[in-house]
Coordinates of C-alpha atoms and ligand atoms in Angstrom, one line a residue:
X133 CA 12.0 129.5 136.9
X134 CA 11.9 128.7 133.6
X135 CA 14.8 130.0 131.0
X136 CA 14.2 130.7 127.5
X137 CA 17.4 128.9 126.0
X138 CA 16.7 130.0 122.6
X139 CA 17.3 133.5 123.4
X140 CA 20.6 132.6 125.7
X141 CA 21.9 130.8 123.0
X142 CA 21.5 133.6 120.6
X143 CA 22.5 136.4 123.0
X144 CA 26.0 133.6 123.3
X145 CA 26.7 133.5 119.7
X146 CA 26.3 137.0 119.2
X147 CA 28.6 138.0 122.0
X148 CA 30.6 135.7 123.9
X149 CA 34.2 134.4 122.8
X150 CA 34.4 130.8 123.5
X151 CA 37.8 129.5 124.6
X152 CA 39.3 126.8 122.6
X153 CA 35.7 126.2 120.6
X154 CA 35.1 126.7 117.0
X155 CA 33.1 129.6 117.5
X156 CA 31.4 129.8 113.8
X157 CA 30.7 126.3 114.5
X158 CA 29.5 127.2 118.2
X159 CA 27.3 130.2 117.1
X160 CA 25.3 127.6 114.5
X161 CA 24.9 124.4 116.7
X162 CA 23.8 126.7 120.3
X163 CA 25.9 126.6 123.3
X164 CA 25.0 124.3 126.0
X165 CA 23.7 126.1 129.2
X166 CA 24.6 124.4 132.6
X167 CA 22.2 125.6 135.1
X168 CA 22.9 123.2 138.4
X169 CA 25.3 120.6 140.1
X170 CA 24.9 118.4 142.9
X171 CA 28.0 115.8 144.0
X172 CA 29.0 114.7 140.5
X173 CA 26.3 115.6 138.5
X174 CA 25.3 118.5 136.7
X175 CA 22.0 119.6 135.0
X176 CA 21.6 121.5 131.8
X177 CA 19.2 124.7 130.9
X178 CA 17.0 122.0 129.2
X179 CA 16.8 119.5 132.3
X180 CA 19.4 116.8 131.2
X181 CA 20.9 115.2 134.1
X182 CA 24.4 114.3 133.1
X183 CA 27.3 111.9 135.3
X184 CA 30.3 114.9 135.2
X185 CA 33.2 112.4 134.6
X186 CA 35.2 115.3 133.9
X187 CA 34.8 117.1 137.0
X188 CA 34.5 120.8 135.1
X189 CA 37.5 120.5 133.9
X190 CA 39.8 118.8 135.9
X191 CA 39.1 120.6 139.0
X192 CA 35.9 119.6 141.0
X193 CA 37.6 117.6 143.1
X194 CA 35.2 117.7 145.9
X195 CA 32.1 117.8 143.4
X196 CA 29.2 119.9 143.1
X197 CA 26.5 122.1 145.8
X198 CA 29.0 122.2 149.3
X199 CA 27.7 125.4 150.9
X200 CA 30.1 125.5 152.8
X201 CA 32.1 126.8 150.4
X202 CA 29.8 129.4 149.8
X203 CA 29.6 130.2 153.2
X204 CA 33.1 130.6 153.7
X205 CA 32.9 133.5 150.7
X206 CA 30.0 135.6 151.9
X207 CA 31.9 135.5 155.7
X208 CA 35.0 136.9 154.6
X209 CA 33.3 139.3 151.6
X210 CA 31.5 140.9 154.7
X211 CA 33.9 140.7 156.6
X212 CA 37.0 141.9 154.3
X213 CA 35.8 141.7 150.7
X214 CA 39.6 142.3 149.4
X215 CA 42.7 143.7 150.4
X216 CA 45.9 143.5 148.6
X217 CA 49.6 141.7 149.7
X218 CA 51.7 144.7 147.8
X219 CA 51.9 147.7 150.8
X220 CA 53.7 145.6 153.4
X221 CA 50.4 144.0 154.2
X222 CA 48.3 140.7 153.6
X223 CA 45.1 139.1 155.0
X224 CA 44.4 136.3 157.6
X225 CA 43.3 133.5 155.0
X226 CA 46.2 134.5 152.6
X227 CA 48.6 133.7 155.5
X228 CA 47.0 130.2 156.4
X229 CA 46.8 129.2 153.0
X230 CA 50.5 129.9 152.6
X231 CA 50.6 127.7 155.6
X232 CA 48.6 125.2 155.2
X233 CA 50.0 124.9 151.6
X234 CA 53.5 124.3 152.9
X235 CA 51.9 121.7 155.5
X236 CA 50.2 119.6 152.2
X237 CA 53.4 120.0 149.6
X238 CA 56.3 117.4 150.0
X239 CA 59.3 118.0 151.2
X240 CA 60.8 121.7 151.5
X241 CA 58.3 123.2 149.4
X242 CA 57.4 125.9 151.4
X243 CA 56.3 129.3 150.0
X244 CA 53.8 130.1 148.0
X245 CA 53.4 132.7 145.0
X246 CA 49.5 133.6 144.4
X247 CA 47.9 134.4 141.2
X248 CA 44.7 133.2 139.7
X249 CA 45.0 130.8 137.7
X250 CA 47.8 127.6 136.8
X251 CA 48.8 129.8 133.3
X252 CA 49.7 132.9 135.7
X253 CA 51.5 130.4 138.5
X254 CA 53.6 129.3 135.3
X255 CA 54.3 132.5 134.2
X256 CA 55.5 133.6 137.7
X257 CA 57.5 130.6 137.6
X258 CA 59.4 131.2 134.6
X259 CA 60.2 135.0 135.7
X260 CA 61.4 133.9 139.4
X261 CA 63.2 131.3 138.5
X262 CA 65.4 133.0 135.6
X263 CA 65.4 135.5 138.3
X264 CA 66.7 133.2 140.8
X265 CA 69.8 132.3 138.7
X266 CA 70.4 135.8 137.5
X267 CA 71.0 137.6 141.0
X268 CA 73.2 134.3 141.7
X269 CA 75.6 135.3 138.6
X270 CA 74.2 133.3 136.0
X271 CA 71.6 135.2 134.0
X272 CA 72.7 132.8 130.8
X273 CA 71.2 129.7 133.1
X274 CA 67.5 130.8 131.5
X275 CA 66.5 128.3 129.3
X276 CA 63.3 126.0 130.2
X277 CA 63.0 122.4 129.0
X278 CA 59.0 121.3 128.7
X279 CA 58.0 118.8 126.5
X280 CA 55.8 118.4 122.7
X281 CA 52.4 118.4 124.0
X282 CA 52.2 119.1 127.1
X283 CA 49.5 121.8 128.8
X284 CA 51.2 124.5 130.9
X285 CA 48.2 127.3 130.1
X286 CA 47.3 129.8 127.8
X287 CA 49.3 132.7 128.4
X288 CA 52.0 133.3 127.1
X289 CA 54.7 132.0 129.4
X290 CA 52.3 128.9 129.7
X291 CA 51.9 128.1 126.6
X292 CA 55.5 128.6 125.6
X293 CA 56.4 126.4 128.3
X294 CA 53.7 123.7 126.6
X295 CA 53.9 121.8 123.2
X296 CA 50.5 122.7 121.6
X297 CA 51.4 123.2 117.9
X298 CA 48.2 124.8 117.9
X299 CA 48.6 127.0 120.1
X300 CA 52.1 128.1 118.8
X301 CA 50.4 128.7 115.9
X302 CA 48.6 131.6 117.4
X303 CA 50.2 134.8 118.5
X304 CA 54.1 133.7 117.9
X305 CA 54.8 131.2 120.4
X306 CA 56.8 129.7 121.9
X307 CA 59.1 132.8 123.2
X308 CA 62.8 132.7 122.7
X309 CA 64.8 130.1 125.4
X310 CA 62.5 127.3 125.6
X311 CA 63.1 123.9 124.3
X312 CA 60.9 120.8 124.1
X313 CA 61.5 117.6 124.7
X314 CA 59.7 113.9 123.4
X315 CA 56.8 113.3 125.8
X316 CA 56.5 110.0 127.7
X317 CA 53.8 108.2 125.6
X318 CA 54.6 104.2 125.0
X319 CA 51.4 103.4 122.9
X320 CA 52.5 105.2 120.1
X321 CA 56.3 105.9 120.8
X322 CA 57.2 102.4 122.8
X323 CA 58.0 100.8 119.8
X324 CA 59.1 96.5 121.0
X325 CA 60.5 98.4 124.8
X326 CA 59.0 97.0 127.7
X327 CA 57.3 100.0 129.6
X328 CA 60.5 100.2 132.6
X329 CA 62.9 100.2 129.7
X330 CA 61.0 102.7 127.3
X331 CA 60.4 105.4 130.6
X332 CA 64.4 105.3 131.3
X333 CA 64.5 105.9 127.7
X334 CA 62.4 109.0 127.4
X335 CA 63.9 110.4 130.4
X336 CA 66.9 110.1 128.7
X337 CA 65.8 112.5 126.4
X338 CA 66.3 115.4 128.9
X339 CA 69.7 114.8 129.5
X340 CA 70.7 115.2 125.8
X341 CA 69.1 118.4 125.4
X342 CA 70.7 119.9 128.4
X343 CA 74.1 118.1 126.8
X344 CA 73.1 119.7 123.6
X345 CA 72.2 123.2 125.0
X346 CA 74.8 123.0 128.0
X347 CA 73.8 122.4 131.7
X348 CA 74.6 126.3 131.8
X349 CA 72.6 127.5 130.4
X350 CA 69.3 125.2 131.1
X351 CA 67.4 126.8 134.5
X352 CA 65.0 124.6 134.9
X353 CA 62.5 121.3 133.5
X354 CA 59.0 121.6 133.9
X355 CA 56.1 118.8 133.2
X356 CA 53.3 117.1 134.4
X357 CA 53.9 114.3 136.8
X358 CA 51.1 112.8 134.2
X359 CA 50.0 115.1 131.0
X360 CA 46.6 115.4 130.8
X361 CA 45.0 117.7 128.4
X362 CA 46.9 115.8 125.8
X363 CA 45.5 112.7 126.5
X364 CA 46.4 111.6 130.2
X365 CA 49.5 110.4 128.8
X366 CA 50.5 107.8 132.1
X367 CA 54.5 107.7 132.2
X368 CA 55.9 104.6 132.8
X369 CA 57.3 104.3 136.8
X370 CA 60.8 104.3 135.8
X371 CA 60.5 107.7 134.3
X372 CA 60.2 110.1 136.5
X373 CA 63.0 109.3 139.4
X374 CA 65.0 109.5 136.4
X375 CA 64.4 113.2 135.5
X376 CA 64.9 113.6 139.0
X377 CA 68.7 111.8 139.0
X378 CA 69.0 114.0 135.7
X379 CA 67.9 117.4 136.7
X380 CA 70.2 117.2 139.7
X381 CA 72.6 116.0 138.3
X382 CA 73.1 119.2 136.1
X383 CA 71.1 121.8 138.7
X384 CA 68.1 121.9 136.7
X385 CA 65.3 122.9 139.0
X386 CA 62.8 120.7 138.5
X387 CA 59.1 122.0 138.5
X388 CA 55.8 119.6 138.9
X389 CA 52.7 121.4 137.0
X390 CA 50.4 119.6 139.5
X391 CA 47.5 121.9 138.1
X392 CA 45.4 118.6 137.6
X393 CA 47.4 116.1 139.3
X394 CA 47.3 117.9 142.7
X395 CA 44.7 117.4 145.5
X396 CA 44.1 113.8 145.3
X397 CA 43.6 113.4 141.4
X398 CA 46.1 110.3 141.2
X399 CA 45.6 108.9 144.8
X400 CA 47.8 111.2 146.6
X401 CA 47.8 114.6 147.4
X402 CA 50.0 115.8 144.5
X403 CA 51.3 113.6 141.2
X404 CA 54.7 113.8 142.8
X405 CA 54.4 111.7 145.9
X406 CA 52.7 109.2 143.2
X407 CA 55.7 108.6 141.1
X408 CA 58.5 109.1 144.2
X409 CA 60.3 112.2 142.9
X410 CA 60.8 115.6 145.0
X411 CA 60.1 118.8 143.0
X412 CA 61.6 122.1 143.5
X413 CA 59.0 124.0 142.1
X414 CA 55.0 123.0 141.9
X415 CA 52.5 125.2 139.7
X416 CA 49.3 124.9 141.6
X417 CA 45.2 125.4 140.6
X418 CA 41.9 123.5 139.6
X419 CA 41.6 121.2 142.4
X420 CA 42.9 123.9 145.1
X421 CA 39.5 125.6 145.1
X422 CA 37.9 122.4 143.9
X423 CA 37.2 125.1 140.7
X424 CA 34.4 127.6 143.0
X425 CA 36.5 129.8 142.7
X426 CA 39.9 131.1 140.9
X427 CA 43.0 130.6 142.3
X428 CA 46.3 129.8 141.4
X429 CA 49.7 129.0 143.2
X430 CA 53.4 129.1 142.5
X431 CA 55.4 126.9 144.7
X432 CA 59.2 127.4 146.0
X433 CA 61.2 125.0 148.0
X434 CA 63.5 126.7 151.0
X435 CA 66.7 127.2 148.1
X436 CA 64.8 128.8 145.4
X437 CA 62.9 131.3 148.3
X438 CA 65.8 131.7 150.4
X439 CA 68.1 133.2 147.3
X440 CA 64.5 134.9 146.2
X441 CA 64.1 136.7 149.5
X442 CA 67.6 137.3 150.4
X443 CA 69.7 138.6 147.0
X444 CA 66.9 139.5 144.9
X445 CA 65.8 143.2 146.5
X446 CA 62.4 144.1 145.7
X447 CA 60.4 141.3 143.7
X448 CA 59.2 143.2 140.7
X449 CA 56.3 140.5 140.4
X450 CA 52.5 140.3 141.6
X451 CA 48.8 140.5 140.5
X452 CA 46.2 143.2 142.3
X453 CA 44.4 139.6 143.1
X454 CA 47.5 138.0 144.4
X455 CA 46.4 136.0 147.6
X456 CA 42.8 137.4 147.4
X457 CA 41.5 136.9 150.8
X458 CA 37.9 135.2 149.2
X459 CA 39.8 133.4 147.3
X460 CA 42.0 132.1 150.0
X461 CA 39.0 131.5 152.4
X462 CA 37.4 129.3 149.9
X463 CA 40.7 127.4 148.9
X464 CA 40.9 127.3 153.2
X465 CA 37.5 125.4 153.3
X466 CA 37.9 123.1 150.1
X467 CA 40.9 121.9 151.7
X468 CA 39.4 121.4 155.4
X469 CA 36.7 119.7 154.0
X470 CA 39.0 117.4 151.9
X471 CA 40.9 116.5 155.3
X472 CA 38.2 115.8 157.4
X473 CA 36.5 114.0 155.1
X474 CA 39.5 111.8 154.0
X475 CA 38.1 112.6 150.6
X476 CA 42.3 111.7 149.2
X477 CA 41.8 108.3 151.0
X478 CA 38.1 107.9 150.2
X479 CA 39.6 108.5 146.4
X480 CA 42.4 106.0 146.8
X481 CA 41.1 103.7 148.7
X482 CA 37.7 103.0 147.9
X483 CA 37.5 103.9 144.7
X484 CA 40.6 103.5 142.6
X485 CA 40.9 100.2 142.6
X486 CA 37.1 99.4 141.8
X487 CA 37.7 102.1 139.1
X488 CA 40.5 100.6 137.9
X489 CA 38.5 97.1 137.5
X490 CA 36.0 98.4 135.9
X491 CA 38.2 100.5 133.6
X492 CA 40.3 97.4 132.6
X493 CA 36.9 96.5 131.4
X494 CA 36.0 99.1 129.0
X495 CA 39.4 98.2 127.7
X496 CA 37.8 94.8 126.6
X497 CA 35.5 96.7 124.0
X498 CA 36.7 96.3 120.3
X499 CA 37.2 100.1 120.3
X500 CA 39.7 100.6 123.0
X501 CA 43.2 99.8 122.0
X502 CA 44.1 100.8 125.4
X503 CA 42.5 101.3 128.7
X504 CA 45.1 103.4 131.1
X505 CA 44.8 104.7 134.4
X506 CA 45.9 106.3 137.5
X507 CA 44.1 107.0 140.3
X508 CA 40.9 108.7 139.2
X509 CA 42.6 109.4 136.2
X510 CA 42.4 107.8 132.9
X511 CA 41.8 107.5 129.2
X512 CA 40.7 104.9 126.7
X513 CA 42.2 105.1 123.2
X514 CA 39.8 104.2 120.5
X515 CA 41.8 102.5 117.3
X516 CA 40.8 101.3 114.3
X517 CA 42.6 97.8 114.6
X518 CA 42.2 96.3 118.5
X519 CA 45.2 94.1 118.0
X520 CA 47.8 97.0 117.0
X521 CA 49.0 99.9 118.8
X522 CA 47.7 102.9 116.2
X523 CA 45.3 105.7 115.0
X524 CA 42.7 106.6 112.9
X525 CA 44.1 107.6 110.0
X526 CA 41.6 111.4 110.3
X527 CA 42.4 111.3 114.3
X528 CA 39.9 112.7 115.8
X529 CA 36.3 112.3 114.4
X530 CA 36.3 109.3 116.4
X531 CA 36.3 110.3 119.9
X532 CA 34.1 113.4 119.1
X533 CA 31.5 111.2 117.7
X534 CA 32.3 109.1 121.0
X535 CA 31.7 112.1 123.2
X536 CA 28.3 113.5 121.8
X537 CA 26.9 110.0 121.9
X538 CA 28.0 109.8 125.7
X539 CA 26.0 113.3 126.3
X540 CA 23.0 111.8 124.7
X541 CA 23.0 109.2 127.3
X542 CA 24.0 111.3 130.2
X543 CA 27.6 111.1 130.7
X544 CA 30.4 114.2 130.1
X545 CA 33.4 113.0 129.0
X546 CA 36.3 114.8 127.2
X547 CA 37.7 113.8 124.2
X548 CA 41.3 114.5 123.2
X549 CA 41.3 113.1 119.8
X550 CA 40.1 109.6 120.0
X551 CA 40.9 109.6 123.7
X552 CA 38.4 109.6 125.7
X553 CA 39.2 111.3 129.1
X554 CA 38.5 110.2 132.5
X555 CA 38.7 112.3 135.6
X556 CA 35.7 112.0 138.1
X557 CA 35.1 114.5 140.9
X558 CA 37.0 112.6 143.9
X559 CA 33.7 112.4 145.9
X560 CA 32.2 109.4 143.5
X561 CA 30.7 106.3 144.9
X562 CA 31.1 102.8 143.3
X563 CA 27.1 102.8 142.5
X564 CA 28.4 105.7 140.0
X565 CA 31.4 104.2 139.0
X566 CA 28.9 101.5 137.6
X567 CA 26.6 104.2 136.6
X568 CA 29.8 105.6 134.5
X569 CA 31.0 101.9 133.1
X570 CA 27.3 101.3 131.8
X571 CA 26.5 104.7 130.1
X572 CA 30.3 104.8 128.6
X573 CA 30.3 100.8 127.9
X574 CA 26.5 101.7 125.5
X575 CA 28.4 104.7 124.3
X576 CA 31.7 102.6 123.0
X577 CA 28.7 100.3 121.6
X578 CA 26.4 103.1 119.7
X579 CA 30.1 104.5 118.3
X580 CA 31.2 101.1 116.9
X581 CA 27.4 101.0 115.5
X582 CA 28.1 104.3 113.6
X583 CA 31.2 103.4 112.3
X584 CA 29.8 100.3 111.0
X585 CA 27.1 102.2 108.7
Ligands
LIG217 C1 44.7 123.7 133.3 C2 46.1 123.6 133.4 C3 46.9 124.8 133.5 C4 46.4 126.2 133.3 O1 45.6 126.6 134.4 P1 44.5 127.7 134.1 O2 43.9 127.9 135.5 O3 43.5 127.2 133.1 O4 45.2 128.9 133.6 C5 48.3 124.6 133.6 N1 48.8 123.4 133.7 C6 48.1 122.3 133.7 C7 48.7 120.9 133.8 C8 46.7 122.4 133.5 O5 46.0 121.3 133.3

């Protein structure tokens, strides 16, 4: 089968509405047409075989071509193609999911919220959980603290919740009763702080701003265990059992977007268990359905469902696709497939510490001021001056530059300014993880070449 790219591209340009792209920009360059994946790689319309160290986006977490996954669609869309959980009624896989969910989230975690993406699980947290405090008296307890860049989604609960300016900037966000916080970033922020001293510090931040803005009226904290569309910002250990002691401290709820941490990303099943530190609430996606297909989760411990279930009458919440039985049956296989596979310890085991190794040595390259990771997550921060902690003075031509020339010699990986991000589909070997150190290590190379000229 041959495809006639030329005429994709234009047909793109002259009708499809890139998210977060420079379409004008887009529309004159030509879109890149993915056409195949297989494990962790991926081919293009034009028969580049690239090394996805992205994983999609943050989501393959089982990688590419499992038909079982397929399989487990076309079953249940012959066998029950949809029903919905409104009329009193659900589906089998919508139920084990919910289940199986519970099983895989720490501690009293329990009860799951489905949507389709990790912006709608967001949303749905923000309206439950002001709803949990108003039927228990205190409808003023409605404020959410997030923090200055972080990634919550697109909608626009989600990205009220996050600290894109950006984003802000479009469509007159953030809505009313959200604050933000300082993010947990020592390279630029740590100042002469050892890291264990500097996380405390941050943490602190939070119990200020509920000081500031009175414990009653904050409802709840939400962040990433680590952020990562900002630029995998890895917090110190110290700083998360410290918004934990905080949030409790005041009865903050305290909610883990595990969008990209969840399913294995740092080692463990979800970011929480990595840092210590019990959530309340967990927003849910990506790696769920290892990306096949869309799928989102809100997720309540026993206290927030319990006051939910029992004082709040009818929940005056849902999504026609809420708990779509496809949906489910793929999110059902992904995760058999990552249990009896051990693909979590297969991740943790085997390959984050070689990854980590070989990581440490990208961070050798004149480029990299800094070489961070967790798990199978990571970034390297290109500077202009390997002996200080700073940036480019125009941040972000750098790591763009960084990124083409990796695609030119096979590898995906994202840039967030002049970070380059790091986050493999779970399923990589160490003969990749070479494969990745070489291709990036002649890519740091070619970038420092063209800076040079
Ligand atoms: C991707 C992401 C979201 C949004 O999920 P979508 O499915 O894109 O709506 C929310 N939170 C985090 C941390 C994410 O990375």
């Amino acid at each position: 089968m041959t495809i006639d790219i030329s005429e994709l591209q234009r047909l793109d340009a002259a009708h499809h509405l890139h998210p977060f792209n420079d379409n004008a920009a887009l529309a004159k360059k030509g879109t890149r047409v993915l056409v195949r994946g297989e494990g962790c790689y991926v081919w293009d319309a034009e028969g580049h075989q690239l090394l996805d160290a992205f994983a999609g986006l943050w989501c393959v977490n089982i990688g590419y071509g499992r038909p079982e996954l397929g399989e487990a669609a076309s079953r249940q869309m012959t066998r029950l193609a949809y029903y919905n959980s409104f009329f009193q009624c659900t589906t089998e896989p919508t139920i084990r999911l919910a289940a199986k969910l519970a099983e895989l989230t720490p501690g009293d975690v329990n009860h799951a919220f489905f949507v389709n993406s990790g912006s709608e699980a967001n949303d749905t947290i923000l309206r439950l959980v002001r709803h949990f405090w108003a039927v228990q008296d205190q409808p003023q307890k409605n404020i959410f603290i997030g923090r200055h860049n972080g990634y919550h989604g697109t909608t626009v609960a989600g990205a009220s919740l996050g600290g894109m300016k950006a984003m802000h900037g479009q469509g007159g966000l953030p809505i009313p009763d959200i604050a933000h916080i300082e993010p947990p970033f020592w390279f630029a922020d740590g100042g002469d702080l050892d890291e264990d001293e500097y996380g405390l510090r941050a943490a602190r931040r939070l119990e200020d701003r509920i000081l500031e803005l009175g414990p009653e009226r904050v409802a709840a904290f939400i962040g990433e265990p680590i952020m990562g569309a900002i630029g995998v910002y890895i917090p110190p250990r110290t700083y998360w059992p410290e918004i934990e002691r905080i949030c409790r401290k005041y009865d903050v709820l305290l909610v883990a977007d595990e969008v990209i941490c969840g399913f294995g990303r740092t080692g463990q099943w979800f970011g929480a268990q990595h840092f210590g530190f019990q959530p309340d609430v967990m927003t849910l996606a990506k790696g769920i359905t290892s990306g096949y297909i869309p799928l989102g989760a809100a997720m309540f411990n026993d206290r927030v469902a319990g006051v939910l279930k029992d004082s709040g009458g009818e929940l005056a919440h849902g999504a026609t696709y809420s708990g779509h039985p496809v949906c489910a049956a793929v999110a059902l296989e992904n995760l058999r497939i990552m249990q009896d596979e051990h693909i979590v310890e297969h991740a943790r085991e085997q390959i984050a510490p070689y990854l980590a190794q070989r990581w440490a040595e990208l961070g050798e390259h004149r480029l990299v001021g800094q070489a961070r990771i967790t798990g199978l997550m990571g970034a390297l921060e290109l500077v202009p001056d390997k002996g200080r902690r700073g940036f480019f003075d125009e941040r972000g031509t750098v790591g763009a530059l960084c990124r083409d020339i990796a695609l030119r010699n096979g590898l995906i990986l994202r840039a967030t300014y002049d970070s380059m991000l790091l986050s493999p589909p779970l399923v990589i070997t160490r003969a990749q993880v070479d494969e990745l150190f070489d291709k990036a290590w002649k890519s740091l190379d070619q970038t420092a070449q063209e800076l040079g000229r």
